[in-house]
Short mmCIF file of C-alpha atoms and ligand atoms in Angstrom, two decimals:
data_model
loop_
_atom_site.label_atom_id
_atom_site.label_comp_id
_atom_site.label_asym_id
_atom_site.label_seq_id
_atom_site.Cartn_x
_atom_site.Cartn_y
_atom_site.Cartn_z
CA MET A 1 -36.57 -122.70 -90.77
CA SER A 2 -36.70 -120.31 -88.07
CA ARG A 3 -38.32 -116.92 -88.03
CA PRO A 4 -36.25 -113.45 -87.37
CA LEU A 5 -37.13 -111.38 -84.22
CA ILE A 6 -38.71 -107.95 -85.45
CA LEU A 7 -38.50 -105.15 -83.95
CA VAL A 8 -41.47 -102.57 -84.20
CA THR A 9 -40.76 -99.24 -83.28
CA GLY A 10 -44.13 -96.96 -82.83
CA ALA A 11 -45.99 -99.81 -81.33
CA THR A 12 -48.75 -97.75 -80.08
CA GLY A 13 -49.22 -95.49 -82.97
CA LYS A 14 -51.43 -96.32 -86.33
CA THR A 15 -48.89 -98.00 -88.57
CA GLY A 16 -46.78 -99.35 -85.62
CA GLY A 17 -49.83 -100.85 -83.65
CA ALA A 18 -51.30 -102.54 -86.53
CA VAL A 19 -47.78 -103.79 -88.03
CA ALA A 20 -47.31 -105.39 -84.43
CA ARG A 21 -50.76 -107.01 -84.71
CA GLN A 22 -50.95 -108.26 -88.32
CA LEU A 23 -47.13 -109.49 -87.62
CA ARG A 24 -48.56 -111.48 -84.40
CA GLY A 25 -51.86 -112.66 -86.37
CA LEU A 26 -49.25 -114.29 -88.73
CA ASP A 27 -47.13 -115.57 -85.61
CA TRP A 28 -43.75 -113.76 -85.89
CA PRO A 29 -41.68 -113.00 -83.10
CA VAL A 30 -42.20 -109.25 -82.54
CA ARG A 31 -40.34 -107.38 -80.47
CA VAL A 32 -42.12 -103.47 -79.57
CA LEU A 33 -40.22 -100.24 -78.56
CA VAL A 34 -42.18 -98.13 -76.39
CA ARG A 35 -41.87 -94.93 -74.56
CA SER A 36 -44.24 -96.06 -71.38
CA ALA A 37 -44.95 -99.40 -69.19
CA ASP A 38 -48.57 -98.38 -69.77
CA ALA A 39 -51.84 -100.17 -70.67
CA ARG A 40 -51.19 -100.08 -74.79
CA ALA A 41 -47.39 -102.02 -73.80
CA ARG A 42 -49.94 -104.19 -71.90
CA VAL A 43 -52.53 -104.92 -74.80
CA LEU A 44 -49.00 -105.33 -77.18
CA ALA A 45 -47.36 -107.60 -74.57
CA ASP A 46 -50.62 -109.77 -74.56
CA LEU A 47 -50.34 -109.92 -78.27
CA GLY A 48 -47.35 -112.01 -77.61
CA CYS A 49 -44.88 -109.26 -78.27
CA GLU A 50 -41.72 -108.91 -76.21
CA VAL A 51 -42.36 -105.44 -74.60
CA GLN A 52 -39.10 -103.29 -74.47
CA VAL A 53 -39.52 -99.29 -72.64
CA GLY A 54 -37.21 -97.03 -74.09
CA ASP A 55 -37.04 -93.34 -76.03
CA LEU A 56 -35.41 -93.44 -79.99
CA PHE A 57 -33.35 -91.02 -78.93
CA ASP A 58 -31.19 -92.85 -77.07
CA PRO A 59 -28.60 -94.44 -78.30
CA ALA A 60 -28.11 -97.06 -75.77
CA VAL A 61 -31.51 -98.16 -75.61
CA MET A 62 -31.16 -98.09 -79.55
CA GLN A 63 -28.39 -101.04 -79.37
CA THR A 64 -30.53 -102.71 -76.89
CA ALA A 65 -33.94 -102.92 -78.94
CA MET A 66 -31.89 -104.07 -82.10
CA ARG A 67 -30.03 -107.48 -80.04
CA GLY A 68 -30.88 -110.15 -81.40
CA VAL A 69 -33.08 -108.99 -84.09
CA GLY A 70 -33.20 -110.02 -88.02
CA ARG A 71 -35.05 -107.57 -89.30
CA ALA A 72 -36.96 -103.74 -87.99
CA TYR A 73 -39.58 -101.27 -88.55
CA LEU A 74 -38.36 -97.46 -87.92
CA VAL A 75 -41.54 -95.32 -87.20
CA PRO A 76 -39.44 -91.24 -87.41
CA PRO A 77 -41.17 -89.97 -84.46
CA PHE A 78 -42.71 -86.08 -85.10
CA ASP A 79 -39.84 -83.96 -83.32
CA PRO A 80 -37.69 -81.15 -84.53
CA ARG A 81 -34.92 -84.05 -84.39
CA MET A 82 -36.47 -86.68 -86.09
CA ILE A 83 -34.11 -87.16 -88.53
CA GLU A 84 -31.30 -87.78 -85.28
CA ALA A 85 -33.65 -90.42 -84.45
CA ALA A 86 -33.84 -92.43 -87.64
CA ASP A 87 -30.02 -92.16 -87.85
CA LEU A 88 -29.46 -93.89 -84.45
CA PHE A 89 -32.17 -96.14 -85.41
CA LEU A 90 -30.10 -96.52 -88.80
CA ARG A 91 -26.99 -97.07 -87.33
CA ALA A 92 -27.78 -99.60 -84.97
CA ALA A 93 -29.47 -101.21 -87.32
CA GLN A 94 -26.18 -101.72 -89.05
CA GLU A 95 -24.11 -102.28 -86.24
CA ALA A 96 -26.02 -105.18 -85.49
CA ARG A 97 -25.68 -106.67 -89.27
CA LEU A 98 -29.44 -106.48 -89.53
CA GLU A 99 -30.79 -109.04 -92.66
CA SER A 100 -33.46 -105.67 -93.81
CA THR A 101 -35.47 -102.45 -92.04
CA VAL A 102 -38.50 -100.76 -93.40
CA ALA A 103 -38.97 -97.58 -92.96
CA LEU A 104 -41.58 -94.97 -93.12
CA GLY A 105 -41.43 -92.25 -95.14
CA GLN A 106 -43.76 -89.47 -96.62
CA TRP A 107 -45.15 -89.16 -100.58
CA LEU A 108 -44.26 -84.82 -100.01
CA ALA A 109 -40.70 -85.82 -98.71
CA CYS A 110 -38.63 -82.92 -100.30
CA GLU A 111 -34.93 -80.80 -100.08
CA ARG A 112 -36.61 -77.05 -99.83
CA HIS A 113 -40.57 -77.90 -97.91
CA PRO A 114 -41.42 -75.43 -95.65
CA ALA A 115 -42.19 -78.28 -93.20
CA PHE A 116 -39.79 -79.45 -90.86
CA GLU A 117 -41.00 -83.01 -91.50
CA THR A 118 -41.40 -83.30 -94.35
CA ARG A 119 -37.22 -81.79 -95.21
CA GLN A 120 -35.66 -84.39 -92.51
CA LEU A 121 -37.88 -87.44 -94.61
CA TRP A 122 -36.33 -86.44 -97.49
CA GLN A 123 -33.27 -86.87 -95.47
CA MET A 124 -33.83 -89.98 -94.27
CA GLU A 125 -34.49 -91.57 -97.63
CA GLN A 126 -31.23 -90.20 -98.74
CA ARG A 127 -29.25 -91.93 -96.33
CA LEU A 128 -31.42 -95.17 -97.00
CA ARG A 129 -29.53 -95.12 -100.40
CA GLY A 130 -26.30 -95.93 -98.90
CA LEU A 131 -27.06 -98.24 -96.20
CA SER A 132 -25.49 -102.00 -96.30
CA LEU A 133 -28.68 -104.01 -95.46
CA GLY A 134 -31.59 -104.23 -97.74
CA VAL A 135 -34.20 -101.10 -97.26
CA THR A 136 -37.74 -100.77 -97.94
CA LEU A 137 -39.14 -97.45 -97.91
CA VAL A 138 -42.98 -96.60 -97.55
CA ALA A 139 -43.97 -93.41 -98.62
CA PRO A 140 -47.23 -93.08 -97.91
CA GLY A 141 -49.77 -89.75 -98.37
CA PHE A 142 -52.31 -88.34 -96.34
CA PHE A 143 -53.43 -91.39 -94.30
CA ALA A 144 -57.42 -92.51 -94.32
CA ASP A 145 -57.00 -92.02 -90.53
CA ASN A 146 -56.86 -88.27 -90.76
CA TYR A 147 -60.34 -87.61 -92.12
CA LEU A 148 -61.95 -90.19 -89.99
CA ARG A 149 -60.18 -89.29 -86.60
CA LEU A 150 -63.40 -86.34 -86.65
CA ILE A 151 -65.52 -88.73 -86.92
CA ASN A 152 -67.00 -87.64 -83.60
CA PHE A 153 -68.53 -85.24 -85.16
CA ALA A 154 -70.24 -86.85 -87.79
CA ALA A 155 -71.82 -89.25 -85.53
CA GLN A 156 -72.54 -87.10 -82.70
CA LEU A 157 -73.48 -83.80 -85.01
CA GLY A 158 -74.05 -84.20 -88.31
CA VAL A 159 -70.55 -83.01 -89.51
CA LEU A 160 -67.79 -84.06 -91.02
CA PRO A 161 -65.07 -81.39 -90.52
CA SER A 162 -62.88 -80.67 -94.24
CA LEU A 163 -59.71 -79.06 -94.37
CA THR A 164 -58.98 -79.51 -98.38
CA GLY A 165 -61.80 -78.18 -100.30
CA ASN A 166 -62.26 -80.41 -103.20
CA SER A 167 -58.68 -81.75 -103.84
CA LEU A 168 -58.42 -85.26 -104.42
CA ASN A 169 -57.00 -88.14 -102.60
CA ALA A 170 -57.46 -92.15 -102.51
CA PRO A 171 -56.82 -92.00 -98.56
CA PRO A 172 -54.85 -95.29 -97.88
CA SER A 173 -56.29 -97.35 -94.41
CA ASN A 174 -53.73 -97.45 -92.12
CA GLU A 175 -54.28 -101.86 -92.10
CA ASP A 176 -53.06 -101.49 -95.29
CA ILE A 177 -50.07 -99.48 -94.84
CA ALA A 178 -49.42 -102.04 -92.18
CA ALA A 179 -49.96 -104.90 -94.76
CA VAL A 180 -47.57 -103.56 -97.13
CA ILE A 181 -44.53 -102.77 -94.00
CA VAL A 182 -45.64 -106.53 -93.12
CA GLY A 183 -44.75 -107.78 -97.00
CA ALA A 184 -42.00 -106.46 -97.00
CA LEU A 185 -40.90 -107.45 -93.25
CA ILE A 186 -41.75 -111.19 -94.04
CA ASP A 187 -40.09 -111.44 -97.38
CA PRO A 188 -37.13 -109.24 -97.41
CA ASP A 189 -35.55 -111.28 -100.98
CA ARG A 190 -38.38 -109.26 -102.90
CA HIS A 191 -38.97 -106.05 -101.36
CA ALA A 192 -35.69 -105.06 -100.48
CA GLY A 193 -34.82 -101.50 -102.69
CA ARG A 194 -38.30 -100.90 -103.46
CA ALA A 195 -39.92 -98.08 -102.53
CA TYR A 196 -44.11 -98.31 -101.99
CA ARG A 197 -46.90 -95.52 -101.67
CA PRO A 198 -49.82 -97.45 -100.70
CA THR A 199 -53.42 -96.06 -101.76
CA GLY A 200 -56.78 -96.38 -101.56
CA PRO A 201 -58.80 -97.40 -104.31
CA GLN A 202 -60.35 -94.22 -105.27
CA LEU A 203 -59.87 -90.53 -105.57
CA LEU A 204 -62.53 -88.57 -103.59
CA SER A 205 -62.78 -85.05 -101.84
CA THR A 206 -63.93 -84.40 -98.78
CA ALA A 207 -67.61 -84.51 -100.11
CA GLY A 208 -67.84 -87.69 -101.58
CA MET A 209 -66.01 -89.22 -98.32
CA ALA A 210 -68.38 -87.50 -96.08
CA LYS A 211 -71.31 -89.14 -98.18
CA GLU A 212 -69.17 -92.45 -97.43
CA VAL A 213 -69.61 -91.99 -94.18
CA ALA A 214 -73.30 -90.65 -93.70
CA THR A 215 -73.09 -93.93 -95.35
CA ALA A 216 -70.99 -95.95 -92.77
CA LEU A 217 -72.65 -94.35 -89.44
CA ASP A 218 -76.73 -94.72 -91.46
CA ARG A 219 -77.18 -90.83 -90.92
CA GLY A 220 -77.65 -87.75 -92.54
CA VAL A 221 -73.67 -85.93 -92.37
CA MET A 222 -72.50 -82.45 -94.41
CA ARG A 223 -69.45 -81.70 -95.01
CA PHE A 224 -68.31 -78.70 -93.01
CA GLU A 225 -65.03 -76.66 -94.21
CA MET A 226 -62.78 -75.87 -91.46
CA PRO A 227 -60.18 -73.05 -91.60
CA MET A 228 -57.18 -74.14 -89.83
CA TRP A 229 -56.82 -71.45 -86.97
CA LEU A 230 -60.18 -73.14 -86.00
CA PHE A 231 -58.77 -77.33 -86.44
CA LEU A 232 -55.70 -76.11 -84.18
CA LYS A 233 -57.66 -75.25 -81.16
CA ALA A 234 -59.97 -78.11 -81.77
CA ALA A 235 -56.49 -80.41 -82.72
CA ARG A 236 -55.35 -79.38 -79.35
CA MET A 237 -58.28 -79.84 -77.30
CA GLN A 238 -57.95 -83.83 -78.58
CA GLY A 239 -54.07 -83.41 -77.11
CA VAL A 240 -52.55 -83.23 -80.58
CA PRO A 241 -49.13 -82.36 -80.17
CA ALA A 242 -47.19 -78.89 -81.58
CA ALA A 243 -44.30 -80.95 -83.21
CA GLU A 244 -47.43 -83.11 -85.77
CA LEU A 245 -49.49 -80.13 -86.50
CA SER A 246 -45.69 -78.03 -87.74
CA GLY A 247 -46.03 -80.46 -90.29
CA PHE A 248 -49.61 -81.01 -90.91
CA ARG A 249 -50.78 -77.62 -91.63
CA HIS A 250 -48.31 -77.77 -95.17
CA ARG A 251 -49.60 -81.02 -95.45
CA VAL A 252 -52.75 -79.55 -96.37
CA ARG A 253 -51.56 -77.39 -98.20
CA ASP A 254 -50.04 -79.95 -100.29
CA HIS A 255 -53.18 -81.18 -100.09
CA LYS A 256 -54.90 -78.68 -102.01
CA GLN A 257 -52.47 -78.14 -104.63
CA GLY A 258 -53.10 -81.50 -105.81
CA ALA A 259 -49.96 -83.15 -104.43
CA PHE A 260 -51.90 -86.44 -103.27
CA ALA A 261 -53.95 -86.73 -106.80
CA PHE A 262 -50.54 -86.36 -108.35
CA HIS A 263 -50.08 -90.55 -108.98
CA GLY A 264 -52.63 -90.75 -106.59
CA LEU A 265 -53.74 -94.32 -107.28
CA THR A 266 -50.81 -96.79 -107.34
CA ASP A 267 -51.16 -100.74 -107.20
CA HIS A 268 -48.62 -101.30 -104.58
CA VAL A 269 -50.70 -102.59 -101.85
CA GLU A 270 -51.79 -105.07 -104.29
CA ARG A 271 -48.31 -105.89 -105.73
CA VAL A 272 -47.02 -107.02 -102.56
CA THR A 273 -50.36 -108.46 -100.24
CA GLY A 274 -52.06 -110.08 -103.28
CA ARG A 275 -55.42 -108.41 -102.94
CA PRO A 276 -57.29 -104.92 -103.46
CA PRO A 277 -56.67 -102.01 -101.28
CA GLU A 278 -59.83 -100.74 -99.01
CA ALA A 279 -62.13 -98.79 -99.98
CA PHE A 280 -62.70 -95.71 -98.06
CA GLY A 281 -66.24 -96.45 -97.17
CA ALA A 282 -65.08 -100.01 -95.87
CA THR A 283 -62.58 -97.61 -93.88
CA ALA A 284 -65.03 -95.83 -92.69
CA ARG A 285 -67.16 -98.03 -91.28
CA ARG A 286 -64.48 -99.61 -88.74
CA TYR A 287 -64.55 -96.26 -87.42
CA ALA A 288 -68.04 -95.92 -87.37
CA ALA A 289 -67.75 -99.09 -85.03
CA LEU A 290 -65.62 -97.14 -82.72
CA PRO A 291 -67.26 -96.48 -79.06
CA GLU A 292 -66.56 -92.69 -79.83
CA ALA A 293 -68.93 -92.81 -83.08
CA ARG A 294 -71.77 -94.40 -80.20
CA VAL A 295 -74.84 -91.90 -79.82
CA THR A 296 -76.24 -91.42 -76.59
CA PHE A 297 -77.60 -88.03 -75.01
CA ALA A 298 -74.55 -87.76 -73.46
CA SER A 299 -72.07 -88.36 -76.28
CA ARG A 300 -74.33 -85.05 -78.19
CA THR A 301 -74.26 -83.02 -75.67
CA GLY A 302 -70.34 -83.30 -74.71
CA ALA A 303 -69.84 -83.05 -78.48
CA PHE A 304 -72.35 -79.98 -78.99
CA LEU A 305 -70.22 -78.33 -75.84
CA ASP A 306 -66.43 -79.32 -77.43
CA PHE A 307 -68.16 -77.79 -80.53
CA MET A 308 -69.27 -74.04 -79.42
CA ARG A 309 -66.27 -74.21 -76.98
CA THR A 310 -63.48 -74.66 -80.35
CA PRO A 311 -63.91 -70.69 -81.01
CA ILE A 312 -62.63 -69.65 -77.58
CA ALA A 313 -60.00 -72.42 -76.78
CA PRO A 314 -56.67 -72.04 -77.18
CA GLY A 315 -54.69 -72.89 -79.95
CA TYR A 316 -51.14 -72.88 -80.74
CA ASP A 317 -48.04 -70.90 -81.89
CA LEU A 318 -46.88 -72.94 -84.06
CA ALA A 319 -44.19 -70.41 -85.60
CA ARG A 320 -43.41 -69.85 -82.42
CA PHE A 321 -42.93 -73.43 -81.39
CA GLU A 322 -40.60 -73.32 -84.29
CA ARG A 323 -38.53 -70.85 -83.48
CA ASP A 324 -37.96 -72.49 -79.91
CA ALA A 325 -37.53 -75.48 -81.02
CA GLY A 326 -34.80 -73.83 -83.47
CA VAL A 327 -36.53 -75.55 -86.50
CA VAL A 328 -34.38 -72.90 -90.10
CA ALA A 329 -36.80 -73.08 -93.10
CA PRO A 330 -34.85 -72.97 -96.21
CA ALA A 331 -34.55 -69.09 -97.45
CA LYS A 332 -36.50 -70.59 -100.94
CA ALA A 333 -38.87 -72.88 -99.21
CA ARG A 334 -41.56 -74.50 -101.96
CA TYR A 335 -44.48 -76.99 -101.73
CA ALA A 336 -43.94 -80.62 -103.29
CA MET A 337 -46.03 -79.61 -106.45
CA GLN A 338 -44.00 -76.81 -107.25
CA ASP A 339 -40.90 -78.93 -107.23
CA PRO A 340 -39.60 -80.27 -110.30
CA VAL A 341 -37.64 -82.85 -109.00
CA TRP A 342 -39.56 -84.26 -106.86
CA LYS A 343 -42.48 -84.62 -109.46
CA ALA A 344 -40.00 -86.77 -111.29
CA SER A 345 -38.68 -88.82 -108.33
CA ARG A 346 -42.13 -89.26 -107.27
CA GLU A 347 -43.77 -90.62 -110.67
CA ARG A 348 -40.47 -93.01 -110.89
CA LEU A 349 -41.15 -94.49 -107.38
CA ALA A 350 -45.19 -94.29 -108.50
CA ARG A 351 -44.51 -96.34 -111.71
CA ASP A 352 -41.71 -98.31 -111.04
CA ALA A 353 -41.83 -98.71 -107.26
CA VAL A 354 -37.85 -98.27 -106.80
CA LEU A 355 -36.20 -96.58 -104.01
CA THR A 356 -34.02 -94.14 -106.54
CA ALA A 357 -32.13 -90.63 -106.05
N1 NAP B 401 -50.61 -88.87 -90.72
C1 NAP B 401 -49.95 -89.57 -92.19
O1 NAP B 401 -51.41 -88.67 -93.10
C2 NAP B 401 -48.80 -89.23 -92.50
C3 NAP B 401 -48.63 -89.55 -94.25
C4 NAP B 401 -47.17 -89.91 -94.56
C5 NAP B 401 -46.19 -90.24 -93.49
N2 NAP B 401 -46.19 -90.51 -92.18
C6 NAP B 401 -45.25 -90.17 -90.91
O2 NAP B 401 -45.60 -91.01 -90.19
C7 NAP B 401 -45.07 -91.13 -88.66
C8 NAP B 401 -46.13 -91.17 -88.21
O3 NAP B 401 -46.32 -92.73 -88.01
P1 NAP B 401 -47.68 -93.03 -87.46
O4 NAP B 401 -49.09 -92.25 -88.10
O5 NAP B 401 -47.72 -94.83 -87.15
O6 NAP B 401 -47.48 -92.91 -85.79
P2 NAP B 401 -48.23 -92.64 -84.99
O7 NAP B 401 -49.39 -92.85 -84.54
O8 NAP B 401 -48.01 -90.55 -85.10
O9 NAP B 401 -47.06 -92.70 -83.17
C9 NAP B 401 -45.89 -92.13 -83.45
C10 NAP B 401 -45.56 -93.29 -82.82
O10 NAP B 401 -44.45 -93.37 -82.07
C11 NAP B 401 -44.31 -93.26 -80.80
N3 NAP B 401 -43.07 -92.18 -80.57
C12 NAP B 401 -42.63 -90.94 -80.45
N4 NAP B 401 -42.05 -90.79 -79.89
C13 NAP B 401 -41.32 -91.79 -79.81
C14 NAP B 401 -39.91 -91.36 -78.53
N5 NAP B 401 -39.06 -90.35 -78.86
N6 NAP B 401 -39.24 -92.66 -78.35
C15 NAP B 401 -40.18 -94.11 -79.00
N7 NAP B 401 -41.31 -93.97 -79.42
C16 NAP B 401 -41.46 -92.73 -79.88
C17 NAP B 401 -45.35 -92.74 -80.03
O11 NAP B 401 -45.01 -93.41 -78.70
P3 NAP B 401 -46.89 -92.35 -77.61
O12 NAP B 401 -47.48 -92.85 -77.94
O13 NAP B 401 -45.83 -92.99 -76.48
O14 NAP B 401 -46.44 -91.24 -78.00
C18 NAP B 401 -46.32 -94.06 -81.09
O15 NAP B 401 -46.10 -94.92 -81.12
C19 NAP B 401 -44.59 -89.71 -89.23
O16 NAP B 401 -42.55 -89.35 -89.44
C20 NAP B 401 -45.43 -88.97 -90.30
O17 NAP B 401 -44.49 -88.22 -91.51
C21 NAP B 401 -48.22 -89.90 -91.69
#
């Protein structure tokens, strides 16, 4: 039987990139939607992906992207209007009579959360339930990538910046999240109507992660608890956009309140893929092999100068960003762990892996 074409959005990003690579590795036909025809798009074309350039907020682009497609993966972009992009995608998928779609949501998704991203992903979850096509929700917690993105500081200077104190998480790797998404895309009969929260195999604090990173790098590494104001400056220096940090700073609060340790170990990676999830140490070894973690005199000096420069670099005024973007927070906003409705729905998701109200 011929395999249907699969549309992958966010293919230059963390999960979409891994999904496109894994699907091509299994010889599935893939169309990727990317924002620009840059070097990253050429890498995807070299993998055998059909590349379409366009914006998720453009209805005509979404209609073209769905043409001839049987199944699709939605990555809602970090944007104060992200629900509009999700709606356009889902409408186009219905109109094109797709067989199934997989949407990336968020473990925290709740109605009155302080983060616009988390509220809008909650809205997306509500919309998914009313669709006439097969839907799988993948709702991860805090990715392993969030801790390992700063591995260059550990490699060069022996410090692993941490924002989350002693709170625990079993962070999933991008590859395991993608493997669950790929499982759902290639076998919709088994996974439609399901919701998964991929996790790693072990709950760790950043002190435990620093030990794993030290082993991966084969050097001493100390956890350094970084205040949020300093992190925002470092993130801006690394080019992380305000729209992403707006929600991130709230997710750190949820992390400290235990929202990722809540039902923090699931068997969903194994349920979908048939193999256990990757341990954090194994993920750390892959990041330790990246060029930015290679130590030379120049890279160490550069990291040291960046570290010293960070406190005087410009940060972000996220409250102003949100005001300018027209984001209105609910009057009585509350974090996930303060929301009994969220807790009940997430308990069910972790246990039964079903997409329910
Ligand atoms: N990080 C976490 O811990 C975490 C946890 C749970 C859920 N999530 C969810 O994960 C999602 C992000 O997924 P990710 O980490 O896989 O992606 P990512 O690495 O943040 O990359 C975002 C992707 O979307 C593309 N994109 C952004 N705006 C676009 C637009 N207007 N039109 C077309 N493409 C656009 C980007 O293209 P460019 O490369 O050109 O920018 C990139 O490929 C968010 O919805 C977030 O809520 C994240």
